[in-house]
Short mmCIF file of C-alpha atoms in Angstrom, two decimals:
data_model
loop_
_atom_site.label_atom_id
_atom_site.label_comp_id
_atom_site.label_asym_id
_atom_site.label_seq_id
_atom_site.Cartn_x
_atom_site.Cartn_y
_atom_site.Cartn_z
CA UNK A 874 -0.03 0.01 -0.02
CA UNK A 875 2.85 2.41 0.93
CA UNK A 876 4.63 1.73 -2.41
CA UNK A 877 1.53 2.34 -4.53
CA UNK A 878 0.07 5.45 -2.82
CA UNK A 879 -1.84 6.81 -5.79
CA UNK A 880 -3.38 3.49 -6.67
CA UNK A 881 -4.36 2.86 -3.08
CA UNK A 882 -5.93 6.24 -2.80
CA UNK A 883 -7.93 5.95 -6.00
CA UNK A 884 -9.09 2.50 -5.07
CA UNK A 885 -10.04 3.56 -1.57
CA UNK A 886 -11.88 6.57 -2.95
CA UNK A 887 -14.57 4.31 -4.48
CA UNK A 888 -15.04 2.55 -1.14
CA UNK A 889 -15.26 5.85 0.75
CA UNK A 890 -17.80 7.12 -1.72
CA UNK A 891 -19.96 3.98 -1.40
CA UNK A 892 -19.89 4.10 2.39
CA UNK A 893 -20.53 7.83 2.38
CA UNK A 894 -23.66 7.35 0.12
CA UNK A 895 -24.80 4.41 2.32
CA UNK A 896 -24.56 6.37 5.57
CA UNK A 897 -26.16 9.51 4.06
CA UNK A 898 -29.07 7.68 2.47
CA UNK A 899 -29.78 5.54 5.54
CA UNK A 900 -29.52 8.50 8.01
CA UNK A 901 -31.69 10.80 5.90
CA UNK A 902 -34.32 8.05 5.32
CA UNK A 903 -34.19 7.39 9.11
CA UNK A 904 -34.78 11.08 9.82
CA UNK A 905 -37.64 11.37 7.36
CA UNK A 906 -39.34 8.19 8.64
CA UNK A 907 -38.72 9.35 12.26
CA UNK A 908 -40.39 12.64 11.54
CA UNK A 909 -43.25 10.91 9.75
CA UNK A 910 -43.76 8.53 12.60
CA UNK A 911 -43.72 11.32 15.10
CA UNK A 912 -46.35 13.11 13.04
CA UNK A 913 -48.39 9.98 12.85
CA UNK A 914 -48.09 9.43 16.55
CA UNK A 915 -49.38 12.94 17.22
CA UNK A 916 -52.64 11.81 15.61
CA UNK A 917 -54.51 8.78 16.84
CA UNK A 918 -55.11 6.11 14.16
CA UNK A 919 -58.19 4.78 16.01
CA UNK A 920 -60.49 7.18 14.39
CA UNK A 921 -62.63 7.83 11.38
CA UNK A 922 -63.59 11.26 10.07
CA UNK A 923 -66.70 12.40 8.09
CA UNK A 924 -67.33 15.51 6.11
CA UNK A 925 -70.36 16.93 4.38
CA UNK A 926 -70.59 16.17 0.70
CA UNK A 927 -72.57 16.40 -2.56
CA UNK A 928 -74.46 13.46 -4.14
CA UNK A 929 -73.39 12.16 -7.55
CA UNK A 930 -76.28 9.67 -7.99
CA UNK A 931 -80.05 10.13 -8.15
CA UNK A 932 -81.90 8.37 -5.35
CA UNK A 933 -85.57 8.08 -4.20
CA UNK A 934 -86.67 10.84 -6.62
CA UNK A 935 -83.77 13.20 -5.70
CA UNK A 936 -81.46 14.33 -8.43
CA UNK A 937 -77.66 14.17 -8.18
CA UNK A 938 -75.86 17.33 -6.90
CA UNK A 939 -77.82 17.54 -3.63
CA UNK A 940 -75.80 18.87 -0.75
CA UNK A 941 -75.66 16.56 2.30
CA UNK A 942 -75.07 18.39 5.58
CA UNK A 943 -73.98 16.60 8.76
CA UNK A 944 -76.04 17.36 11.88
CA UNK A 945 -75.38 17.01 15.57
CA UNK A 946 -77.95 14.22 15.73
CA UNK A 947 -75.73 12.15 13.43
CA UNK A 948 -73.27 11.62 16.22
CA UNK A 949 -75.96 10.04 18.38
CA UNK A 950 -77.12 7.90 15.42
CA UNK A 951 -73.74 6.41 14.71
CA UNK A 952 -73.05 5.77 18.38
CA UNK A 953 -76.38 3.93 18.68
CA UNK A 954 -76.03 1.91 15.45
CA UNK A 955 -72.41 0.89 15.86
CA UNK A 956 -71.84 0.45 19.55
CA UNK A 957 -69.24 -2.38 19.14
CA UNK A 958 -66.92 -0.25 17.06
CA UNK A 959 -67.69 3.37 17.84
CA UNK A 960 -66.53 4.42 21.32
CA UNK A 961 -67.64 8.02 20.91
CA UNK A 962 -68.63 10.45 18.13
CA UNK A 963 -67.30 13.99 18.34
CA UNK A 964 -67.26 17.08 16.18
CA UNK A 965 -65.27 20.23 15.76
CA UNK A 966 -66.79 23.73 15.45
CA UNK A 967 -64.35 26.29 13.97
CA UNK A 968 -64.73 30.00 14.50
CA UNK A 969 -63.82 32.71 12.07
CA UNK A 970 -60.29 34.15 11.90
CA UNK A 971 -60.12 37.08 14.36
CA UNK A 972 -57.56 38.81 16.69
CA UNK A 973 -56.74 37.19 19.95
CA UNK A 974 -55.50 39.94 22.22
CA UNK A 975 -53.78 40.09 25.60
CA UNK A 976 -52.79 43.59 26.55
CA UNK A 977 -50.76 45.03 23.67
CA UNK A 978 -50.03 41.67 22.15
CA UNK A 979 -52.20 39.95 19.56
CA UNK A 980 -52.41 36.90 17.35
CA UNK A 981 -54.61 36.49 14.27
CA UNK A 982 -56.09 32.96 14.23
CA UNK A 983 -59.35 31.11 14.93
CA UNK A 984 -60.56 28.74 17.72
CA UNK A 985 -61.82 25.13 17.51
CA UNK A 986 -64.70 23.96 19.68
CA UNK A 987 -63.92 20.48 20.79
CA UNK A 988 -64.89 17.79 23.35
CA UNK A 989 -62.51 16.40 26.03
CA UNK A 990 -61.78 13.34 23.89
CA UNK A 991 -59.78 15.62 21.43
CA UNK A 992 -56.90 15.47 23.81
CA UNK A 993 -56.65 11.67 23.13
CA UNK A 994 -57.49 11.91 19.38
CA UNK A 995 -54.82 14.49 18.62
CA UNK A 996 -52.36 13.28 21.27
CA UNK A 997 -52.08 16.79 22.79
CA UNK A 998 -49.23 17.06 25.24
CA UNK A 999 -50.30 19.58 27.93
CA UNK A 1000 -47.20 20.99 29.58
CA UNK A 1001 -48.97 23.36 31.94
CA UNK A 1002 -52.57 23.49 33.18
CA UNK A 1003 -55.21 21.21 31.76
CA UNK A 1004 -57.31 20.50 28.72
CA UNK A 1005 -61.11 20.97 28.18
CA UNK A 1006 -63.07 18.83 30.65
CA UNK A 1007 -66.68 17.70 31.14
CA UNK A 1008 -67.40 20.55 33.58
CA UNK A 1009 -66.47 23.03 30.86
CA UNK A 1010 -68.85 21.25 28.54
CA UNK A 1011 -71.70 21.24 30.89
CA UNK A 1012 -71.35 24.85 32.03
CA UNK A 1013 -70.33 26.20 28.56
CA UNK A 1014 -67.42 27.99 30.21
CA UNK A 1015 -65.32 30.50 28.35
CA UNK A 1016 -61.98 28.85 28.65
CA UNK A 1017 -59.26 28.01 26.11
CA UNK A 1018 -56.10 25.94 25.63
CA UNK A 1019 -53.25 27.60 23.68
CA UNK A 1020 -50.30 26.12 21.83
CA UNK A 1021 -46.83 27.15 23.14
CA UNK A 1022 -46.18 29.36 20.13
CA UNK A 1023 -49.24 31.56 20.63
CA UNK A 1024 -48.75 31.55 24.38
CA UNK A 1025 -45.24 33.09 23.89
CA UNK A 1026 -46.61 35.66 21.45
CA UNK A 1027 -49.45 36.72 23.73
CA UNK A 1028 -47.47 36.46 27.00
CA UNK A 1029 -43.83 37.12 26.16
CA UNK A 1030 -41.14 36.11 26.56
CA UNK A 1031 -41.78 32.46 27.48
CA UNK A 1032 -45.57 32.19 27.72
CA UNK A 1033 -45.37 30.88 31.26
CA UNK A 1034 -47.87 33.50 32.52
CA UNK A 1035 -50.48 32.44 30.03
CA UNK A 1036 -52.30 29.88 32.23
CA UNK A 1037 -54.71 31.75 34.43
CA UNK A 1038 -54.66 34.87 32.33
CA UNK A 1039 -57.36 36.28 30.10
CA UNK A 1040 -57.35 36.48 26.31
CA UNK A 1041 -59.95 38.54 24.39
CA UNK A 1042 -61.49 36.97 21.28
CA UNK A 1043 -63.16 39.91 19.72
CA UNK A 1044 -65.23 41.34 22.55
CA UNK A 1045 -65.45 38.02 24.52
CA UNK A 1046 -63.00 37.29 27.32
CA UNK A 1047 -61.61 33.73 27.82
CA UNK A 1048 -59.47 32.34 30.56
CA UNK A 1049 -56.45 30.28 29.51
CA UNK A 1050 -56.57 26.98 31.42
CA UNK A 1051 -53.78 25.16 29.69
CA UNK A 1052 -51.02 25.25 27.07
CA UNK A 1053 -49.49 22.42 25.02
CA UNK A 1054 -46.51 21.50 22.92
CA UNK A 1055 -47.69 22.61 19.54
CA UNK A 1056 -44.79 21.20 17.39
CA UNK A 1057 -47.17 19.89 14.72
CA UNK A 1058 -50.29 21.89 15.59
CA UNK A 1059 -51.27 25.47 16.19
CA UNK A 1060 -54.90 24.99 17.21
CA UNK A 1061 -56.59 27.04 19.95
CA UNK A 1062 -59.20 24.91 21.69
CA UNK A 1063 -62.38 25.95 23.50
CA UNK A 1064 -65.28 23.83 24.78
CA UNK A 1065 -67.56 22.39 22.08
CA UNK A 1066 -70.68 23.62 23.79
CA UNK A 1067 -69.22 27.10 24.11
CA UNK A 1068 -68.44 27.23 20.38
CA UNK A 1069 -71.90 25.89 19.63
CA UNK A 1070 -73.41 28.71 21.62
CA UNK A 1071 -71.24 31.27 19.83
CA UNK A 1072 -72.02 29.82 16.37
CA UNK A 1073 -74.54 31.45 14.19
CA UNK A 1074 -75.42 28.17 12.52
CA UNK A 1075 -76.17 25.53 15.17
CA UNK A 1076 -78.17 23.18 12.86
CA UNK A 1077 -75.16 21.76 10.96
CA UNK A 1078 -71.58 20.66 11.62
CA UNK A 1079 -68.84 20.65 9.03
CA UNK A 1080 -67.09 17.55 10.12
CA UNK A 1081 -67.38 14.60 12.60
CA UNK A 1082 -64.87 12.22 14.12
CA UNK A 1083 -65.56 8.72 15.34
CA UNK A 1084 -63.39 7.38 18.14
CA UNK A 1085 -63.06 3.71 17.36
CA UNK A 1086 -62.61 0.52 19.41
CA UNK A 1087 -62.15 -3.19 18.62
CA UNK A 1088 -60.95 -2.20 15.08
CA UNK A 1089 -57.47 -3.79 14.62
CA UNK A 1090 -56.99 -4.26 10.88
CA UNK A 1091 -57.85 -2.90 7.46
CA UNK A 1092 -60.67 -5.43 6.89
CA UNK A 1093 -62.53 -4.41 10.06
CA UNK A 1094 -61.98 -0.69 9.30
CA UNK A 1095 -63.29 -1.09 5.72
CA UNK A 1096 -66.30 -2.99 6.95
CA UNK A 1097 -67.06 -0.27 9.56
CA UNK A 1098 -66.68 2.39 6.85
CA UNK A 1099 -69.34 0.73 4.72
CA UNK A 1100 -71.60 0.48 7.78
CA UNK A 1101 -71.19 4.10 8.61
CA UNK A 1102 -71.89 5.17 5.08
CA UNK A 1103 -74.96 3.05 5.11
CA UNK A 1104 -76.19 4.70 8.36
CA UNK A 1105 -75.57 8.20 6.89
CA UNK A 1106 -77.31 7.28 3.70
CA UNK A 1107 -80.40 6.08 5.63
CA UNK A 1108 -80.41 9.26 7.85
CA UNK A 1109 -80.00 11.66 4.90
CA UNK A 1110 -81.72 9.70 2.15
CA UNK A 1111 -78.98 9.21 -0.41
CA UNK A 1112 -77.60 6.07 -2.06
CA UNK A 1113 -75.34 3.91 0.11
CA UNK A 1114 -73.16 3.45 -2.98
CA UNK A 1115 -72.65 7.15 -3.43
CA UNK A 1116 -69.20 7.78 -1.82
CA UNK A 1117 -69.51 11.52 -2.49
CA UNK A 1118 -72.60 11.98 -0.37
CA UNK A 1119 -70.51 11.87 2.80
CA UNK A 1120 -66.73 11.94 2.63
CA UNK A 1121 -65.05 9.47 4.95
CA UNK A 1122 -61.38 9.28 5.90
CA UNK A 1123 -60.32 6.00 7.36
CA UNK A 1124 -57.27 6.65 9.60
CA UNK A 1125 -56.58 3.05 10.32
CA UNK A 1126 -56.29 1.98 6.61
CA UNK A 1127 -54.09 5.00 5.92
CA UNK A 1128 -51.90 4.26 8.96
CA UNK A 1129 -51.26 0.63 7.81
CA UNK A 1130 -50.54 1.79 4.30
CA UNK A 1131 -48.10 4.43 5.53
CA UNK A 1132 -46.23 1.82 7.65
CA UNK A 1133 -45.90 -0.40 4.58
CA UNK A 1134 -44.54 2.54 2.57
CA UNK A 1135 -41.96 3.30 5.34
CA UNK A 1136 -40.76 -0.29 5.32
CA UNK A 1137 -40.38 -0.24 1.45
CA UNK A 1138 -38.48 3.07 1.71
CA UNK A 1139 -36.06 1.62 4.24
CA UNK A 1140 -35.49 -1.49 2.22
CA UNK A 1141 -35.01 0.52 -0.97
CA UNK A 1142 -32.43 2.83 0.69
CA UNK A 1143 -30.42 -0.09 1.97
CA UNK A 1144 -30.40 -1.78 -1.40
CA UNK A 1145 -29.37 1.38 -3.18
CA UNK A 1146 -26.61 2.05 -0.66
CA UNK A 1147 -25.29 -1.52 -0.73
CA UNK A 1148 -25.19 -1.51 -4.54
CA UNK A 1149 -23.19 1.70 -4.43
CA UNK A 1150 -20.82 0.12 -1.93
CA UNK A 1151 -20.60 -2.99 -4.08
CA UNK A 1152 -19.27 -1.04 -6.99
CA UNK A 1153 -16.43 0.10 -4.79
CA UNK A 1154 -15.75 -3.48 -3.55
CA UNK A 1155 -15.62 -4.77 -7.09
CA UNK A 1156 -13.00 -2.06 -7.81
CA UNK A 1157 -10.90 -3.25 -4.90
CA UNK A 1158 -11.09 -6.81 -6.06
CA UNK A 1159 -9.96 -5.87 -9.54
CA UNK A 1160 -7.05 -3.87 -8.18
CA UNK A 1161 -6.06 -6.79 -5.98
CA UNK A 1162 -6.01 -9.07 -9.04
CA UNK A 1163 -3.65 -6.64 -10.71
CA UNK A 1164 -1.55 -6.46 -7.53
CA UNK A 1165 -1.23 -10.24 -7.39
CA UNK A 1166 -0.20 -10.35 -11.04
CA UNK A 1167 2.46 -7.59 -10.43
CA UNK A 1168 3.83 -9.45 -7.47
CA UNK A 1169 3.95 -12.88 -9.01
CA UNK A 1170 7.79 -12.87 -8.78
CA UNK A 1171 7.77 -11.75 -5.13
CA UNK A 1172 5.19 -14.41 -4.24
CA UNK A 1173 7.26 -17.07 -5.97
CA UNK A 1174 10.38 -16.13 -3.99
CA UNK A 1175 8.44 -16.32 -0.67
CA UNK A 1176 7.01 -19.60 -1.56
CA UNK A 1177 10.53 -20.88 -2.62
CA UNK A 1178 12.00 -19.98 0.74
CA UNK A 1179 9.26 -21.74 2.65
CA UNK A 1180 6.37 -19.34 3.14
CA UNK A 1181 3.20 -21.19 3.98
CA UNK A 1182 0.09 -20.76 1.78
CA UNK A 1183 -1.83 -19.18 4.75
CA UNK A 1184 0.86 -16.47 5.00
CA UNK A 1185 0.29 -15.45 1.38
CA UNK A 1186 -3.50 -15.61 1.92
CA UNK A 1187 -3.18 -13.45 5.06
CA UNK A 1188 -1.07 -10.88 3.26
CA UNK A 1189 -3.53 -10.36 0.40
CA UNK A 1190 -6.63 -10.39 2.66
CA UNK A 1191 -5.04 -7.98 5.12
CA UNK A 1192 -4.25 -5.50 2.36
CA UNK A 1193 -7.81 -5.68 1.02
CA UNK A 1194 -9.41 -5.38 4.46
CA UNK A 1195 -7.00 -2.48 5.40
CA UNK A 1196 -7.97 -0.46 2.29
CA UNK A 1197 -11.67 -1.15 2.78
CA UNK A 1198 -11.69 -0.32 6.51
CA UNK A 1199 -9.50 2.75 6.34
CA UNK A 1200 -11.33 4.47 3.47
CA UNK A 1201 -14.66 3.06 4.73
CA UNK A 1202 -14.25 4.93 7.97
CA UNK A 1203 -13.40 8.10 6.04
CA UNK A 1204 -16.70 7.66 4.25
CA UNK A 1205 -18.46 7.16 7.62
CA UNK A 1206 -16.90 10.29 9.04
CA UNK A 1207 -17.96 12.33 6.00
CA UNK A 1208 -21.40 10.85 6.09
CA UNK A 1209 -21.86 11.64 9.75
CA UNK A 1210 -20.68 15.25 9.16
CA UNK A 1211 -23.18 15.75 6.32
CA UNK A 1212 -26.13 14.26 8.25
CA UNK A 1213 -25.34 16.52 11.24
CA UNK A 1214 -25.29 19.52 8.90
CA UNK A 1215 -28.64 18.46 7.31
CA UNK A 1216 -30.19 18.02 10.74
CA UNK A 1217 -29.17 21.53 11.80
CA UNK A 1218 -30.37 23.05 8.52
CA UNK A 1219 -33.52 21.01 7.94
CA UNK A 1220 -34.32 19.64 11.42
CA UNK A 1221 -38.00 20.56 11.16
CA UNK A 1222 -38.42 18.32 8.08
CA UNK A 1223 -35.88 15.53 8.78
CA UNK A 1224 -35.46 15.46 12.57
CA UNK A 1225 -32.89 13.12 14.13
CA UNK A 1226 -31.22 12.33 10.76
CA UNK A 1227 -28.15 11.03 12.65
CA UNK A 1228 -26.15 7.83 12.54
CA UNK A 1229 -26.99 5.76 15.66
CA UNK A 1230 -24.80 2.97 17.17
CA UNK A 1231 -26.74 0.23 15.51
CA UNK A 1232 -26.15 1.58 11.98
CA UNK A 1233 -22.49 2.27 12.73
CA UNK A 1234 -22.15 -1.34 14.01
CA UNK A 1235 -23.90 -2.69 10.92
CA UNK A 1236 -21.75 -0.68 8.54
CA UNK A 1237 -18.62 -1.81 10.37
CA UNK A 1238 -19.54 -5.43 9.87
CA UNK A 1239 -20.31 -4.73 6.23
CA UNK A 1240 -16.89 -3.17 5.82
CA UNK A 1241 -15.01 -6.08 7.21
CA UNK A 1242 -17.00 -8.68 5.32
CA UNK A 1243 -16.74 -6.69 2.11
CA UNK A 1244 -13.00 -6.23 2.49
CA UNK A 1245 -12.48 -9.88 3.09
CA UNK A 1246 -14.63 -10.88 0.11
CA UNK A 1247 -12.85 -8.34 -2.13
CA UNK A 1248 -9.49 -9.92 -1.35
CA UNK A 1249 -10.56 -13.57 -1.19
CA UNK A 1250 -10.47 -14.38 -4.92
CA UNK A 1251 -7.16 -12.58 -5.64
CA UNK A 1252 -5.70 -14.35 -2.62
CA UNK A 1253 -6.81 -17.70 -3.86
CA UNK A 1254 -5.27 -16.93 -7.27
CA UNK A 1255 -2.03 -16.11 -5.46
CA UNK A 1256 -2.01 -19.48 -3.82
CA UNK A 1257 -2.08 -21.15 -7.20
CA UNK A 1258 1.13 -19.50 -8.22
CA UNK A 1259 3.91 -22.21 -8.58
CA UNK A 1260 7.26 -21.14 -7.22
CA UNK A 1261 9.24 -22.29 -10.31
CA UNK A 1262 6.94 -20.52 -12.71
CA UNK A 1263 6.88 -17.41 -10.57
CA UNK A 1264 10.73 -17.21 -10.39
CA UNK A 1265 10.77 -17.56 -14.12
CA UNK A 1266 8.18 -14.75 -14.57
CA UNK A 1267 9.40 -11.44 -15.91
#
């Protein structure tokens, strides 16, 4: 290696590039999937959402194009007709965008009227105070829960004084009873009954969420979805086959599909990275064949003076493993540096895109095995060199 520095460096460069690409691809994919899983974890998969729609098929004398509006009574209907799968039906009432003010500070946003179950559905992490409770619902209290971001804007610098303070929404005063970590959400929550009382249109609701139970796979979720659509079709007199009459989002099916996609992404990244690394390993193997050919005379002399076959084998394998390991770790260091930089620059989109110990251990094992395989066939060829022929070789 020391006598052929340029050749060693160029050979090792291909290995370093392969390991660099493998580390970078795996780390970035890990960061993306980690962020995706975190986002999925922030939303419960045990739910089904419904929205008002427009019919696309004529039914019972009605023409297509009829608007179907969800009503509060639909929540009671679905709870009664699907007691084995529907734990609770809830809805969200959204207010209009307005100024939320606290002293001289203000935020332009809107509130969402929700039931206490929303804390479980959206996996809300309260870090101070509490969430909406049943007492708020019964008394229609004017209380709200703020995300950290809005709490800091309304009660600078850290928002710690938000809980217990008052915030004006238009000309109505609310007490802040809690704040939460709003990394993925910026919703302001008030009791559903309070939002209902403030709403100008109390006859209809825009969307509805079903909190599910005993639904563990896609088949059960799809079967429940058909049953829910049938119930809504009966209540609003539209065709059960008309999927546009009421829009339904099945969170369980989407969650299972997303997990399958994540697994395929991880497998694809590893395959692509290993193929890139393989190209470098093939390069080492070819160079080692050249090296063996160049040192035929040397090998012959060593064999003639009594060198054992395993000594020759060890020499060739050691050189191959040394090149692979040395330049492989250079690739690892460059890959780690790049992923650290990407995490700092794009941490919001690819959080935690770093190389953990398990990946480093796996890559190390791959390096050693790859180096041994790259040198194995050239070493076996070296063992076949006959001393007499080698000494005669020019």
